[in-house]
Short mmCIF file of C-alpha atoms in Angstrom, two decimals:
data_model
loop_
_atom_site.label_atom_id
_atom_site.label_comp_id
_atom_site.label_asym_id
_atom_site.label_seq_id
_atom_site.Cartn_x
_atom_site.Cartn_y
_atom_site.Cartn_z
CA MET Y 1 -77.29 71.44 347.64
CA ILE Y 2 -76.33 72.44 344.73
CA ARG Y 3 -79.47 73.48 343.26
CA ARG Y 4 -79.52 75.62 346.61
CA ILE Y 5 -75.99 76.99 344.73
CA LEU Y 6 -76.52 77.24 341.32
CA PRO Y 7 -79.67 79.83 341.65
CA SER Y 8 -77.01 82.55 344.07
CA ILE Y 9 -74.38 82.01 341.38
CA SER Y 10 -76.79 82.92 338.97
CA SER Y 11 -77.89 85.54 340.30
CA VAL Y 12 -74.16 86.81 340.93
CA SER Y 13 -73.51 86.26 337.29
CA SER Y 14 -76.07 88.84 336.31
CA HIS Y 15 -75.55 90.87 338.97
CA PHE Y 16 -71.21 91.24 336.96
CA LEU Y 17 -72.44 92.38 333.61
CA LYS Y 18 -74.03 95.18 334.09
CA THR Y 19 -71.65 98.70 333.86
CA LYS Y 20 -73.04 100.29 336.96
CA PRO Y 21 -70.54 100.98 339.80
CA ILE Y 22 -71.17 97.57 342.86
CA CYS Y 23 -70.69 98.75 346.11
CA SER Y 24 -72.35 96.06 348.13
CA PRO Y 25 -73.54 93.23 346.62
CA SER Y 26 -78.30 93.37 346.79
CA PRO Y 27 -79.45 91.73 350.32
CA LEU Y 28 -82.17 90.79 347.89
CA HIS Y 29 -79.70 88.11 346.72
CA HIS Y 30 -78.83 85.45 348.62
CA PHE Y 31 -75.58 85.14 349.01
CA HIS Y 32 -74.60 81.91 352.23
CA SER Y 33 -71.24 81.11 351.80
CA LEU Y 34 -69.86 84.32 349.41
CA GLN Y 35 -67.89 87.09 350.56
CA SER Y 36 -69.21 90.49 349.36
CA LEU Y 37 -67.18 92.18 347.22
CA GLN Y 38 -65.68 95.08 347.04
CA CYS Y 39 -65.51 96.79 343.58
CA SER Y 40 -64.84 99.79 342.19
CA ASN Y 41 -66.04 99.80 338.66
CA PRO Y 42 -66.42 96.30 336.70
CA ILE Y 43 -65.70 97.27 333.09
CA ASN Y 44 -62.09 98.86 333.61
CA LYS Y 45 -60.76 101.94 330.72
CA ASN Y 46 -59.61 98.79 328.52
CA GLY Y 47 -63.39 98.17 328.54
CA SER Y 48 -63.23 94.74 329.80
CA LEU Y 49 -64.45 93.05 332.86
CA TRP Y 50 -62.52 92.40 336.27
CA PHE Y 51 -63.70 91.47 339.63
CA GLN Y 52 -61.00 92.93 342.54
CA GLY Y 53 -61.76 89.26 344.54
CA ILE Y 54 -64.03 86.72 344.40
CA ARG Y 55 -63.62 83.25 347.42
CA SER Y 56 -64.37 80.20 345.57
CA TYR Y 57 -67.45 78.52 345.77
CA SER Y 58 -67.21 75.20 348.80
CA LEU Y 59 -69.24 72.88 349.00
CA LEU Y 60 -68.69 71.40 352.22
CA SER Y 61 -71.15 72.44 355.12
CA LEU Y 62 -72.06 72.36 359.10
CA ASN Y 63 -74.67 70.23 357.54
CA ASP Y 64 -72.93 67.44 355.32
CA LEU Y 65 -70.79 66.21 357.66
CA ARG Y 66 -70.88 62.68 359.28
CA ASP Y 67 -68.75 61.20 361.96
CA ASN Y 68 -66.58 57.83 360.29
CA VAL Y 69 -68.18 55.24 362.04
CA PRO Y 70 -69.60 52.35 359.96
CA ARG Y 71 -73.03 52.59 358.11
CA LYS Y 72 -74.09 48.83 358.71
CA GLN Y 73 -73.18 49.13 362.37
CA LYS Y 74 -72.88 44.46 363.67
CA THR Y 75 -75.72 43.11 364.17
CA ARG Y 76 -75.46 41.95 368.37
CA LYS Y 77 -77.27 38.53 368.46
CA GLY Y 78 -78.34 37.70 372.70
CA ARG Y 79 -80.02 40.88 373.27
CA GLY Y 80 -84.15 39.33 373.59
CA ILE Y 81 -87.27 38.59 371.31
CA GLY Y 82 -87.64 42.13 370.24
CA SER Y 83 -83.88 42.00 368.41
CA GLY Y 84 -84.32 39.76 365.85
CA LYS Y 85 -81.50 37.00 366.86
CA GLY Y 86 -81.95 36.49 370.78
CA LYS Y 87 -81.94 33.24 372.36
CA THR Y 88 -80.75 31.34 369.96
CA ALA Y 89 -78.83 33.83 368.02
CA GLY Y 90 -80.11 32.78 364.95
CA ARG Y 91 -78.72 29.62 364.35
CA GLY Y 92 -82.38 27.57 364.96
CA HIS Y 93 -82.44 24.78 366.61
CA LYS Y 94 -79.89 21.72 366.97
CA GLY Y 95 -78.24 20.19 364.21
CA GLN Y 96 -74.86 20.39 362.51
CA LYS Y 97 -74.59 24.21 362.09
CA ALA Y 98 -76.06 25.26 365.82
CA ARG Y 99 -73.49 23.78 367.08
CA GLY Y 100 -70.13 26.17 366.62
CA ASN Y 101 -67.62 26.59 363.90
CA GLY Y 102 -66.52 23.36 361.71
CA LYS Y 103 -63.24 22.02 360.51
CA LEU Y 104 -61.45 24.10 357.73
CA GLY Y 105 -61.93 22.42 354.31
CA PHE Y 106 -64.87 19.73 355.74
CA GLU Y 107 -67.72 19.38 352.69
CA GLY Y 108 -70.30 17.75 355.40
CA GLY Y 109 -68.87 14.31 355.20
CA GLN Y 110 -67.68 13.85 351.20
CA THR Y 111 -64.23 14.02 350.33
CA PRO Y 112 -62.62 17.26 350.91
CA MET Y 113 -61.35 18.92 348.02
CA ARG Y 114 -57.56 18.49 348.74
CA ARG Y 115 -57.93 14.47 349.33
CA ARG Y 116 -59.57 15.48 345.80
CA LEU Y 117 -56.41 16.45 344.47
CA PRO Y 118 -53.88 13.76 343.20
CA LYS Y 119 -50.24 14.76 344.50
CA ARG Y 120 -47.43 16.59 342.59
CA GLY Y 121 -43.89 16.56 342.58
CA PHE Y 122 -42.08 16.27 346.27
CA LYS Y 123 -39.46 18.48 348.46
CA ASN Y 124 -36.74 17.06 349.73
CA PRO Y 125 -36.20 19.22 354.07
CA PHE Y 126 -32.83 17.97 354.32
CA SER Y 127 -31.69 18.79 350.73
CA LEU Y 128 -28.72 21.44 350.66
CA THR Y 129 -27.85 24.43 349.48
CA PHE Y 130 -23.70 25.03 348.00
CA GLN Y 131 -22.59 27.61 346.53
CA PRO Y 132 -20.17 26.63 343.86
CA VAL Y 133 -16.08 28.64 342.60
CA GLY Y 134 -14.49 27.19 340.30
CA LEU Y 135 -10.59 26.80 341.54
CA GLY Y 136 -10.47 29.50 338.21
CA LYS Y 137 -12.02 32.16 339.76
CA ILE Y 138 -9.45 31.34 342.95
CA ALA Y 139 -6.56 31.62 340.88
CA LYS Y 140 -7.27 34.88 339.16
CA LEU Y 141 -8.02 36.34 343.35
CA ILE Y 142 -3.81 34.90 344.52
CA ASN Y 143 -2.40 36.80 341.23
CA ALA Y 144 -4.41 39.79 342.64
CA GLY Y 145 -2.75 39.88 345.81
CA LYS Y 146 -6.64 39.34 347.10
CA ILE Y 147 -6.07 35.86 347.98
CA ASP Y 148 -2.52 34.48 350.46
CA SER Y 149 -2.21 31.44 348.52
CA HIS Y 150 0.75 30.57 351.54
CA GLU Y 151 -2.12 30.97 354.43
CA LEU Y 152 -5.31 28.23 353.81
CA ILE Y 153 -8.15 29.24 352.70
CA THR Y 154 -11.14 29.22 353.96
CA MET Y 155 -15.06 30.31 352.65
CA LYS Y 156 -14.35 33.28 355.08
CA THR Y 157 -11.27 34.03 352.80
CA LEU Y 158 -12.92 33.10 349.95
CA LYS Y 159 -16.39 35.91 350.54
CA ASP Y 160 -14.17 38.66 352.08
CA ALA Y 161 -11.93 38.09 348.43
CA GLY Y 162 -14.93 38.32 346.95
CA ALA Y 163 -14.82 34.84 345.05
CA ILE Y 164 -18.39 33.78 346.49
CA GLY Y 165 -21.54 35.84 346.99
CA LYS Y 166 -23.39 36.36 349.81
CA GLN Y 167 -26.62 34.40 349.37
CA ILE Y 168 -24.35 31.15 351.00
CA GLU Y 169 -27.79 29.56 352.57
CA ASP Y 170 -25.00 25.79 353.59
CA GLY Y 171 -22.01 25.93 352.26
CA VAL Y 172 -19.62 26.24 349.58
CA ARG Y 173 -18.55 23.70 346.74
CA LEU Y 174 -15.81 23.26 344.62
CA MET Y 175 -15.47 23.53 341.00
CA GLY Y 176 -13.12 21.73 338.71
CA ARG Y 177 -13.70 24.39 336.28
CA GLY Y 178 -10.33 26.58 335.23
CA ALA Y 179 -7.48 23.72 336.83
CA GLU Y 180 -5.20 24.45 334.81
CA GLN Y 181 -4.49 27.45 336.40
CA ILE Y 182 -2.88 25.93 339.93
CA LYS Y 183 0.38 26.14 339.21
CA TRP Y 184 0.93 25.55 342.41
CA PRO Y 185 0.25 23.68 345.83
CA ILE Y 186 -2.84 25.89 347.64
CA HIS Y 187 -5.52 24.69 351.07
CA LEU Y 188 -8.92 24.88 351.16
CA GLU Y 189 -11.66 24.25 353.71
CA VAL Y 190 -14.52 23.78 351.87
CA SER Y 191 -18.38 22.80 352.30
CA ARG Y 192 -18.24 20.16 348.55
CA VAL Y 193 -15.74 19.06 346.56
CA THR Y 194 -15.50 17.67 343.12
CA VAL Y 195 -13.66 15.08 342.18
CA ARG Y 196 -11.58 16.90 339.42
CA ALA Y 197 -10.58 20.22 341.49
CA LYS Y 198 -9.37 17.32 343.70
CA GLU Y 199 -7.34 16.16 341.53
CA ALA Y 200 -5.95 19.39 340.39
CA VAL Y 201 -6.09 20.72 343.97
CA GLU Y 202 -3.67 17.85 345.14
CA THR Y 203 -1.11 17.54 342.02
CA ALA Y 204 0.20 20.56 342.30
CA GLY Y 205 0.89 19.58 345.98
CA GLY Y 206 -2.15 20.76 348.06
CA SER Y 207 -5.06 19.50 350.40
CA VAL Y 208 -8.30 19.99 350.16
CA ARG Y 209 -10.39 19.39 353.02
CA ARG Y 210 -14.57 19.21 353.15
CA VAL Y 211 -16.20 20.67 356.97
CA HIS Y 212 -19.00 21.18 358.07
CA TYR Y 213 -20.46 23.34 359.22
CA ASN Y 214 -24.44 24.23 360.49
CA LYS Y 215 -26.17 27.01 359.88
CA LEU Y 216 -25.38 28.23 363.25
CA GLY Y 217 -21.36 27.67 363.16
CA LEU Y 218 -21.63 29.00 359.60
CA ARG Y 219 -23.14 32.11 360.66
CA ALA Y 220 -20.13 32.50 363.57
CA LEU Y 221 -17.28 31.29 360.78
CA LEU Y 222 -18.82 33.94 357.86
CA LYS Y 223 -20.20 37.14 360.94
CA PRO Y 224 -18.28 36.27 363.06
CA LYS Y 225 -18.37 40.59 364.72
CA TRP Y 226 -22.01 39.99 364.44
CA PHE Y 227 -21.81 37.51 368.11
CA GLU Y 228 -19.20 41.04 369.64
CA LYS Y 229 -21.47 43.16 369.30
CA LYS Y 230 -24.58 41.16 370.59
CA GLY Y 231 -21.78 39.96 373.55
CA ARG Y 232 -22.18 36.46 372.46
CA LEU Y 233 -19.34 33.41 372.22
CA LEU Y 234 -19.05 32.03 369.76
CA PRO Y 235 -20.74 28.55 369.52
CA LYS Y 236 -19.15 25.93 369.49
CA PRO Y 237 -18.29 23.30 366.56
CA ALA Y 238 -20.76 21.84 365.30
CA ARG Y 239 -20.85 18.23 364.86
CA PRO Y 240 -21.54 16.12 361.43
CA PRO Y 241 -25.29 14.05 361.49
CA PRO Y 242 -24.14 10.15 361.27
CA LYS Y 243 -26.01 10.87 357.52
CA LEU Y 244 -23.61 13.53 355.99
CA LYS Y 245 -20.32 11.21 357.80
CA ASP Y 246 -19.04 9.78 354.71
CA LYS Y 247 -19.27 13.16 352.95
CA VAL Y 248 -17.47 15.28 354.85
CA ASP Y 249 -13.45 15.32 355.87
CA SER Y 250 -13.73 16.79 359.59
CA ILE Y 251 -15.84 18.85 361.71
CA GLY Y 252 -15.72 23.03 361.20
CA ARG Y 253 -13.66 24.69 363.11
CA LEU Y 254 -14.39 28.54 364.90
CA PRO Y 255 -12.98 30.58 364.31
CA ALA Y 256 -11.65 30.68 360.59
CA PRO Y 257 -8.50 28.49 360.83
CA THR Y 258 -5.18 30.21 359.61
CA LYS Y 259 -3.68 26.93 358.55
CA PRO Y 260 -4.66 23.52 357.48
CA ILE Y 261 -4.70 20.92 359.48
CA LEU Y 262 -2.39 17.79 357.76
CA PHE Y 263 -4.56 14.51 356.91
CA PHE Y 264 -4.15 11.71 359.27
CA THR Y 265 -5.66 7.75 358.29
CA GLU Y 266 -6.04 4.44 359.87
CA GLU Y 267 -3.68 3.08 357.96
CA GLU Y 268 -1.13 4.94 360.04
CA PRO Y 269 -1.70 5.00 363.46
CA ALA Y 270 -0.06 7.53 366.36
CA THR Y 271 2.85 5.30 367.27
CA SER Y 272 3.60 5.21 371.37
CA PRO Y 273 6.58 5.85 372.87
CA ALA Y 274 8.91 1.98 373.72
CA LEU Y 275 8.60 1.65 377.76
#
């Protein structure tokens, strides 16, 4: 198509280089897609060529339009002998390749790649990830007035005060960093606590309780408004599994508590009234 256009464009250019005034294109030239040029004189007073208006030539023609269809049509199998893919549909007679799809990773009976490669590493599916927070950071927030030390400090309190981020997967671990800044009694409820942090809090006259929350319970503790928005009730506190009974002190309460619960040991049972 471009070869057909070039002679016409060259004829137009040679025609405009003439000094004679041109009012309309000559009928001898084949201007297929060019607009008729209307001008009085191609040479102005300064002697330079000028054109009143030329529309750019489009390389798109009606005979070049194609429908948006794939070049290679889908092979239709089982449509007669004349199609070349009839009867057995190109699979031949019997055999392993003629009987449906094989198993993924099957290598003809030899040991597959997934069994030839050795195993490396181990990922514990029961592992828990806790976000750490130090006592020094809690002391700074208490001095800044963002946390009330007279109330129970829960994981929701730490989250609202900015002591921990939003990436709380399985709970919060209380660390002993900055333990020397704790000089007044505070009461906390976290998922885990280190030995140093627990000793520092108890020395100052406070207490630390390890509470258990599952995924749904932790979400209800940190985002109770989500359940109100969805019109749902808060879930019941989940009991810890048998493997975690030695690592927690009690079940987490819902909604977030504000007052601490006193610890009762088995050596001091509750006294019954005298009859």
